[in-house]
Coordinates of C-alpha atoms in Angstrom, one line a residue:
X223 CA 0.6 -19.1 -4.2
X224 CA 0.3 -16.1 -2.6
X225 CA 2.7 -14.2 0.7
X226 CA 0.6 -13.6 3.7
X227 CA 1.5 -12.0 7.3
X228 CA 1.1 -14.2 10.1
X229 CA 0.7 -13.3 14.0
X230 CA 4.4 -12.5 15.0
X231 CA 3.3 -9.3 13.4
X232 CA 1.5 -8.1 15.8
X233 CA 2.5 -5.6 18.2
X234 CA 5.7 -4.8 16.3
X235 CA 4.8 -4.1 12.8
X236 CA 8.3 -4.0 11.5
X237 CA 7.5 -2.2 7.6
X238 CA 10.5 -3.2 6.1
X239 CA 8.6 -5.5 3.7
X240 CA 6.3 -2.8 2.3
X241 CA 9.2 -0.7 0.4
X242 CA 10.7 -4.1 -1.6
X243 CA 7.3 -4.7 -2.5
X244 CA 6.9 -4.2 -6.4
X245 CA 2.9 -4.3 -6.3
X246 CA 1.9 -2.0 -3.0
X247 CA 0.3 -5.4 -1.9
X248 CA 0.6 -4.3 1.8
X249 CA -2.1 -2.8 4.1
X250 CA -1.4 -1.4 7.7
X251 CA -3.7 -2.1 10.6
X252 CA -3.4 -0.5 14.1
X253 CA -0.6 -3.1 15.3
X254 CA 0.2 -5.3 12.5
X255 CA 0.2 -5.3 8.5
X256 CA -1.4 -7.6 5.9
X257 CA -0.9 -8.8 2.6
X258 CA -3.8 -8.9 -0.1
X259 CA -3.9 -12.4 -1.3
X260 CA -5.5 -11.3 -4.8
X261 CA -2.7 -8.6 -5.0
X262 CA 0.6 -10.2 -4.2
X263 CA 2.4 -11.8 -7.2
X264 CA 4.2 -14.4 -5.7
X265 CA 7.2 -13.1 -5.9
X266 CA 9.1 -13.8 -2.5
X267 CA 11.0 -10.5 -2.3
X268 CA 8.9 -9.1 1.3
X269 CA 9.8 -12.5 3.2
X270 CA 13.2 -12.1 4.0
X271 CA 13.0 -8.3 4.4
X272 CA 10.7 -8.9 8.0
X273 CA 13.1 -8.6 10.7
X274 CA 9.9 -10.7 12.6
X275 CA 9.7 -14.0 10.1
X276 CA 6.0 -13.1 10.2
X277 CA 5.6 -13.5 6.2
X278 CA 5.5 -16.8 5.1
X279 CA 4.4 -18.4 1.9
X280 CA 0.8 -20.0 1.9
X281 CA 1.8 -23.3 0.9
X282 CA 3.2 -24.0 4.5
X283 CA 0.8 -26.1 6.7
X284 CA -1.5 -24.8 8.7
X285 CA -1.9 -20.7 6.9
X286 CA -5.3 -21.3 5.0
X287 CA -6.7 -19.2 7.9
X288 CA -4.2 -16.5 7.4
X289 CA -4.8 -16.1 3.8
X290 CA -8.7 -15.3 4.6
X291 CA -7.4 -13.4 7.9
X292 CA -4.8 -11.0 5.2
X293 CA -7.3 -10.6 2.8
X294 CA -10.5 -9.4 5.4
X295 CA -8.3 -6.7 6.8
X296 CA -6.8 -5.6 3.4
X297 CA -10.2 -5.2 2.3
X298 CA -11.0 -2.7 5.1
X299 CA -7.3 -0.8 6.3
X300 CA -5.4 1.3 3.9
X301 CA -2.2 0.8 1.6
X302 CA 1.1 1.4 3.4
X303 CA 4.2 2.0 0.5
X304 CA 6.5 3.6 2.8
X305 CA 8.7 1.9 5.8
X306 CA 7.8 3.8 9.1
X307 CA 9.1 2.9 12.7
X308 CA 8.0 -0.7 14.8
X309 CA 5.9 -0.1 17.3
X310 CA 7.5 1.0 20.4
X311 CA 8.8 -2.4 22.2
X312 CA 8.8 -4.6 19.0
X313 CA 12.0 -6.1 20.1
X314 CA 10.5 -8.0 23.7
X315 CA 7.4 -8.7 21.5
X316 CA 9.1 -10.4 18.5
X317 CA 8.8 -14.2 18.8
X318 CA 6.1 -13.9 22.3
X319 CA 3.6 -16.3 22.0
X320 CA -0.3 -15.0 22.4
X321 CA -0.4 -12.2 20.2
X322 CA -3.6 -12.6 19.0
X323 CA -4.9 -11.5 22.0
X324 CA -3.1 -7.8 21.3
X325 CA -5.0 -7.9 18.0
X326 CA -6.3 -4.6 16.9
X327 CA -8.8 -4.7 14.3
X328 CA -8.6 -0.8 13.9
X329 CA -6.9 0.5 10.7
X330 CA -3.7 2.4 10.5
X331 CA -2.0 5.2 9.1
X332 CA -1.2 3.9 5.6
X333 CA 0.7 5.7 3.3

């Protein structure tokens, strides 16, 4: 089982998650984090940490495409170990439907 970070994400980026993280599993795209699937150890403590309920385990139905989609970009943005602001106007985007289409593919900051 692996952790990954699903589209509620997007366009708040809430980084809560990445400081409880005991592995530095978490890389930071231009709107939106994900978690490396070979990297994370399972072990739950990120989940209720994001103030967005965008982490969810991969044994839910329907997240197969989120563990390929979480491990592409953590292949290609860099680590993020330290919490940083949300994006400005996380709050009206938490829960909005149609994220995907806000979807940057460009990496972030890390660090």
């Amino acid at each position: 089982m692996t952790y990954v970070v699903k589209d509620n994400c997007i366009a708040c980026k809430y980084t809560d998650c990445v400081e409880v993280c005991p592995v530095d599993c978490f890389y930071e795209g231009e709107n939106m984090l994900v978690i490396h699937p070979d990297e994370c150890i399972d072990c739950g403590v990120c989940e209720p940490e994001c103030p967005a309920d965008a982490i969810r385990p991969d044994t839910e139905p329907d997240v197969e495409k989120w563990v390929e989609f979480n491990r592409k970009y953590s292949e290609i943005w860099p680590v993020i170990v330290t919490k940083k602001d949300p994006l400005p106007g996380a709050e009206e985007m938490d829960g909005k439907e149609g994220k995907m289409e806000l979807f940057s593919e460009k990496p972030g900051e890390g660090g």
